[in-house]
Amino acid sequence: MNNIPNISFKSKEGFTDIEFIPLDEIMTRVEKNPDHDPQKPHRISFFALLMVTDGSGIHQIDLKNYEIKKGSVLKIAKGQVHAFQKNFQYRGYLVVFTEDFVLKYFSKSSIDFISHLYNYHISEPLVKNSTFNHFFLEQVTKELKSEETYAQKEIVAKILELYLLRLERYAHKEPLKKLNRKHQTLFIKFKDLVKKNYTKTRNVKDYADLLHISSKHLNQIVRAVTLNTAKHFIDQYVVLEIKRIIFSSRSSLKEVAYQNGFDEVTNFTKFFKRNTGLSPKEFKSTVQG
């Protein structure tokens, strides 16, 4: 998987954390940026919704092909690998938004309900025959075109949050496909252990020992489910918790470091910058700005 490129959020001027892109514009953008080919597998560092309004085709997520047509919605989570088919003929929109957007504007209860945001490993990405895509797109387009810009970002966020909750409820009508039960069970146990112990240890071997399996076996399981390593999963979980505290509290960075299991602020700063490209101080200033 080392040859799969990581794609960060880049959008038109004026959009910093959310954008609604007509699909026919995707290839136009590629022509201007030939370094990124969306028809080849690439891992995204943001969330995306592929909404089909007409036509049909195939889209690949985590190296699996999904048949899509009018009314289909594909939920692509941060960290997943996806690819467009060559010369796709369907039309619609790609809604892209960052993790920071979710943490800043969505309620925590909504985030817990919307499984594909952080629990995509245990839910199917495809929702068929959604009946409320048009209403969602109509509402968002109307808001973005409005000359009244007061609280516009907040309103767009709530429209999206409500849509995702409805999508989640609708998706639960469809039974999940059978997955590798053994891998699934061990992965969920691993995830629960990380949630419980991440402030004490970020060491893969410690979690493997708690599961009574080898580190190699744990990595195989996590790769099978997420296409990434157990260490990557642990570190990304810790980054998420750090961001949540910075967003939701007035704690000093020293306090945030200690709350997340770092004895030294220097190590905390190095860890966060290695995983996000920003120091905690830089990230906090963007949040407050």
Coordinates of C-alpha atoms in Angstrom, one line a residue:
M1 CA 0.0 0.0 0.0
N2 CA 3.0 2.3 0.1
N3 CA 2.4 3.4 -3.5
I4 CA -1.0 4.8 -2.7
P5 CA -0.8 8.6 -2.5
N6 CA -2.3 10.6 0.3
I7 CA -4.5 13.5 -0.8
S8 CA -5.1 16.4 1.5
F9 CA -8.0 18.9 1.4
K10 CA -7.4 21.4 -1.4
S11 CA -10.2 23.5 -2.8
K12 CA -11.0 26.7 -4.6
E13 CA -10.1 30.0 -3.0
G14 CA -12.6 30.8 -0.3
F15 CA -13.3 27.2 0.7
T16 CA -11.2 26.1 3.7
D17 CA -13.1 23.1 5.2
I18 CA -16.1 22.1 3.0
E19 CA -16.9 22.2 -0.7
F20 CA -19.6 21.0 -3.1
I21 CA -18.0 20.0 -6.4
P22 CA -20.0 19.0 -9.5
L23 CA -18.6 15.7 -10.8
D24 CA -18.0 17.1 -14.3
E25 CA -15.6 19.6 -12.7
I26 CA -13.4 16.8 -11.2
M27 CA -11.6 16.0 -14.4
T28 CA -11.2 19.8 -15.2
R29 CA -9.4 20.2 -12.0
V30 CA -7.2 17.2 -12.8
E31 CA -6.1 18.8 -16.1
K32 CA -4.8 21.7 -14.0
N33 CA -3.1 19.4 -11.5
P34 CA -1.7 16.4 -13.3
D35 CA 0.1 15.2 -10.2
H36 CA -3.1 13.7 -8.9
D37 CA -5.0 11.2 -10.9
P38 CA -8.4 10.4 -9.1
Q39 CA -8.8 7.4 -11.4
K40 CA -6.0 5.7 -9.5
P41 CA -6.4 4.6 -5.8
H42 CA -5.6 7.4 -3.4
R43 CA -6.1 7.8 0.3
I44 CA -8.0 10.9 1.4
S45 CA -7.4 12.9 4.6
F46 CA -10.9 14.3 4.7
F47 CA -14.5 13.0 4.4
A48 CA -16.4 12.8 1.1
L49 CA -19.9 12.0 -0.2
L50 CA -20.3 10.9 -3.8
M51 CA -23.9 11.6 -4.8
V52 CA -25.2 10.4 -8.1
T53 CA -28.0 12.4 -9.7
D54 CA -28.1 10.8 -13.1
G55 CA -26.5 7.9 -15.0
S56 CA -24.7 4.9 -13.6
G57 CA -21.2 3.5 -13.2
I58 CA -18.7 2.0 -10.8
H59 CA -16.6 3.6 -8.0
Q60 CA -13.9 1.9 -6.0
I61 CA -13.5 2.2 -2.2
D62 CA -10.8 0.3 -0.3
L63 CA -10.1 -1.6 -3.5
K64 CA -13.7 -2.9 -3.8
N65 CA -16.0 -1.9 -6.7
Y66 CA -19.4 -0.5 -6.0
E67 CA -22.1 -0.2 -8.6
I68 CA -23.7 3.3 -8.4
K69 CA -26.7 4.9 -10.2
K70 CA -29.2 7.7 -9.7
G71 CA -30.0 8.0 -6.0
S72 CA -26.8 6.3 -4.9
V73 CA -24.6 7.8 -2.2
L74 CA -21.1 6.6 -1.4
K75 CA -19.8 7.5 2.0
I76 CA -16.0 7.8 1.9
A77 CA -14.3 8.4 5.3
K78 CA -11.1 10.0 6.2
G79 CA -8.3 7.5 5.7
Q80 CA -10.1 5.4 3.1
V81 CA -8.7 4.6 -0.3
H82 CA -10.9 5.3 -3.4
A83 CA -10.7 5.8 -7.1
F84 CA -13.0 7.0 -9.9
Q85 CA -13.5 4.8 -12.9
K86 CA -12.0 6.0 -16.2
N87 CA -14.3 8.2 -18.3
F88 CA -17.2 7.8 -15.9
Q89 CA -20.6 8.8 -17.4
Y90 CA -22.7 9.4 -14.3
R91 CA -23.4 12.9 -13.0
G92 CA -23.7 14.3 -9.5
Y93 CA -21.7 16.0 -6.8
L94 CA -18.7 15.2 -4.6
V95 CA -19.2 16.8 -1.2
V96 CA -15.9 17.1 0.6
F97 CA -15.4 18.3 4.2
T98 CA -12.6 18.1 6.7
E99 CA -12.4 16.5 10.1
D100 CA -12.0 19.9 11.7
F101 CA -15.3 21.0 10.1
V102 CA -17.0 18.0 11.7
L103 CA -15.5 18.6 15.1
K104 CA -16.2 22.3 15.1
Y105 CA -19.8 22.3 13.8
F106 CA -21.4 18.9 14.5
S107 CA -22.8 17.9 17.9
K108 CA -21.0 15.1 19.6
S109 CA -24.2 13.0 19.7
S110 CA -24.6 13.3 15.9
I111 CA -21.0 12.2 15.4
D112 CA -21.6 9.1 17.5
F113 CA -24.7 8.3 15.4
I114 CA -23.1 8.9 12.0
S115 CA -21.1 5.7 11.9
H116 CA -19.2 6.2 8.6
L117 CA -17.3 9.2 10.1
Y118 CA -15.2 7.1 12.5
N119 CA -16.6 3.6 12.3
Y120 CA -16.6 3.0 8.6
H121 CA -14.8 -0.3 9.1
I122 CA -18.1 -1.8 10.3
S123 CA -20.6 -0.3 7.9
E124 CA -21.1 -0.4 4.2
P125 CA -20.2 2.7 2.2
L126 CA -23.0 2.4 -0.4
V127 CA -26.5 3.7 0.3
K128 CA -28.9 2.9 -2.6
N129 CA -32.0 4.8 -3.7
S130 CA -31.8 7.7 -1.3
T131 CA -34.9 9.8 -1.6
F132 CA -33.7 13.0 0.0
N133 CA -30.5 13.8 -2.0
H134 CA -32.3 16.4 -4.2
F135 CA -33.7 18.2 -1.1
F136 CA -30.3 18.3 0.5
L137 CA -28.6 19.6 -2.6
E138 CA -31.3 22.2 -3.2
Q139 CA -31.1 23.5 0.4
V140 CA -27.3 23.7 0.4
T141 CA -27.2 25.4 -3.1
K142 CA -29.8 27.9 -1.9
E143 CA -27.8 28.8 1.2
L144 CA -24.5 29.1 -0.6
K145 CA -26.0 31.4 -3.2
S146 CA -27.7 33.6 -0.6
E147 CA -26.5 37.1 -0.2
E148 CA -27.2 36.8 3.5
T149 CA -23.9 35.4 4.7
Y150 CA -24.4 35.8 8.5
A151 CA -23.9 32.3 10.1
Q152 CA -23.8 30.8 6.6
K153 CA -21.1 28.2 7.5
E154 CA -23.1 27.1 10.6
I155 CA -26.3 26.8 8.6
V156 CA -24.5 24.7 5.8
A157 CA -23.0 22.5 8.6
K158 CA -26.5 21.9 10.1
I159 CA -28.0 21.0 6.7
L160 CA -25.2 18.5 6.2
E161 CA -25.4 17.2 9.7
L162 CA -29.2 16.6 9.3
Y163 CA -28.7 15.0 5.9
L164 CA -26.1 12.6 7.3
L165 CA -28.3 11.6 10.2
R166 CA -31.2 10.9 7.8
L167 CA -28.8 8.9 5.6
E168 CA -27.6 6.9 8.5
R169 CA -31.2 6.0 9.5
Y170 CA -32.0 5.1 5.9
A171 CA -28.8 3.0 5.6
H172 CA -29.7 0.9 8.6
K173 CA -32.7 -0.4 6.6
E174 CA -30.2 -2.3 4.5
P175 CA -28.6 -5.4 6.2
L176 CA -24.8 -5.3 6.3
K177 CA -23.0 -7.7 4.1
K178 CA -21.2 -10.5 5.9
L179 CA -17.6 -9.7 6.7
N180 CA -14.8 -11.8 8.1
R181 CA -16.4 -12.3 11.5
K182 CA -13.1 -13.2 13.3
H183 CA -11.3 -10.2 11.9
Q184 CA -14.2 -8.0 12.6
T185 CA -14.5 -9.1 16.2
L186 CA -10.8 -8.7 16.9
F187 CA -10.7 -5.3 15.2
I188 CA -13.6 -4.0 17.3
K189 CA -11.9 -5.4 20.5
F190 CA -8.7 -3.6 19.4
K191 CA -10.5 -0.4 18.8
D192 CA -12.2 -0.6 22.2
L193 CA -8.9 -1.2 23.9
V194 CA -7.3 1.8 22.1
K195 CA -10.2 4.0 23.3
K196 CA -9.7 2.7 26.9
N197 CA -5.9 2.7 27.0
Y198 CA -4.5 5.3 24.5
T199 CA -3.4 7.7 27.3
K200 CA -1.4 4.8 28.8
T201 CA 0.2 3.3 25.7
R202 CA 0.5 3.8 22.0
N203 CA 2.6 0.6 21.6
V204 CA 1.2 -2.0 19.2
K205 CA 2.8 -4.8 21.1
D206 CA 0.9 -3.8 24.3
Y207 CA -2.4 -4.1 22.5
A208 CA -1.5 -7.3 20.8
D209 CA -0.6 -8.7 24.3
L210 CA -4.0 -7.6 25.6
L211 CA -5.7 -9.5 22.7
H212 CA -3.4 -12.5 23.3
I213 CA -2.1 -12.4 19.7
S214 CA 1.2 -11.4 18.0
S215 CA 1.9 -7.9 16.8
K216 CA 2.2 -9.3 13.3
H217 CA -1.3 -10.9 13.5
L218 CA -2.8 -7.6 14.9
N219 CA -1.2 -5.7 12.0
Q220 CA -2.7 -8.2 9.5
I221 CA -6.2 -7.8 11.0
V222 CA -6.0 -4.0 11.0
R223 CA -4.7 -3.9 7.5
A224 CA -7.5 -6.2 6.3
V225 CA -10.1 -3.9 7.8
T226 CA -8.5 -0.4 7.2
L227 CA -5.7 -0.9 4.7
N228 CA -3.3 0.6 7.2
T229 CA -1.2 -0.4 10.1
A230 CA -2.2 -0.8 13.8
K231 CA 0.3 1.9 14.7
H232 CA -1.3 4.3 12.2
F233 CA -4.7 3.5 13.7
I234 CA -3.6 4.2 17.2
D235 CA -1.8 7.4 16.3
Q236 CA -4.8 8.8 14.3
Y237 CA -7.1 8.0 17.2
V238 CA -4.8 10.0 19.6
V239 CA -4.7 12.9 17.2
L240 CA -8.5 12.9 17.0
E241 CA -8.8 13.0 20.8
I242 CA -6.2 15.9 21.0
K243 CA -8.2 17.8 18.4
R244 CA -11.5 17.3 20.2
I245 CA -10.0 18.7 23.5
I246 CA -8.5 21.7 21.7
F247 CA -11.9 22.4 20.0
S248 CA -14.1 21.9 23.1
S249 CA -12.1 23.2 26.0
R250 CA -9.9 26.1 27.2
S251 CA -7.2 23.8 28.4
S252 CA -3.6 24.9 27.9
L253 CA -1.5 22.9 25.5
K254 CA 0.5 21.5 28.5
E255 CA -2.8 20.3 30.0
V256 CA -3.9 18.8 26.7
A257 CA -0.5 16.9 26.5
Y258 CA -0.9 15.4 30.0
Q259 CA -4.6 14.5 29.4
N260 CA -3.5 12.5 26.4
G261 CA -0.7 10.6 28.0
F262 CA 2.4 12.7 27.2
D263 CA 4.8 13.4 30.0
E264 CA 6.7 16.0 28.0
V265 CA 5.2 18.8 26.0
T266 CA 8.1 18.5 23.6
N267 CA 7.2 14.9 22.7
F268 CA 3.5 15.9 22.5
T269 CA 4.5 18.7 20.0
K270 CA 6.6 16.4 17.9
F271 CA 3.9 13.7 17.8
F272 CA 1.2 16.1 16.8
K273 CA 3.3 17.8 14.1
R274 CA 4.5 14.5 12.7
N275 CA 0.9 13.4 12.2
T276 CA -0.8 16.6 11.1
G277 CA 1.9 18.9 9.7
L278 CA 1.1 21.5 12.3
S279 CA 2.3 22.1 15.8
P280 CA -0.4 22.0 18.5
K281 CA 0.1 25.8 18.9
E282 CA -0.4 26.4 15.2
F283 CA -3.5 24.1 15.1
K284 CA -5.0 25.9 18.1
S285 CA -4.5 29.3 16.5
T286 CA -6.3 28.1 13.3
V287 CA -9.2 26.9 15.5
Q288 CA -9.4 30.2 17.4
G289 CA -9.1 32.2 14.2

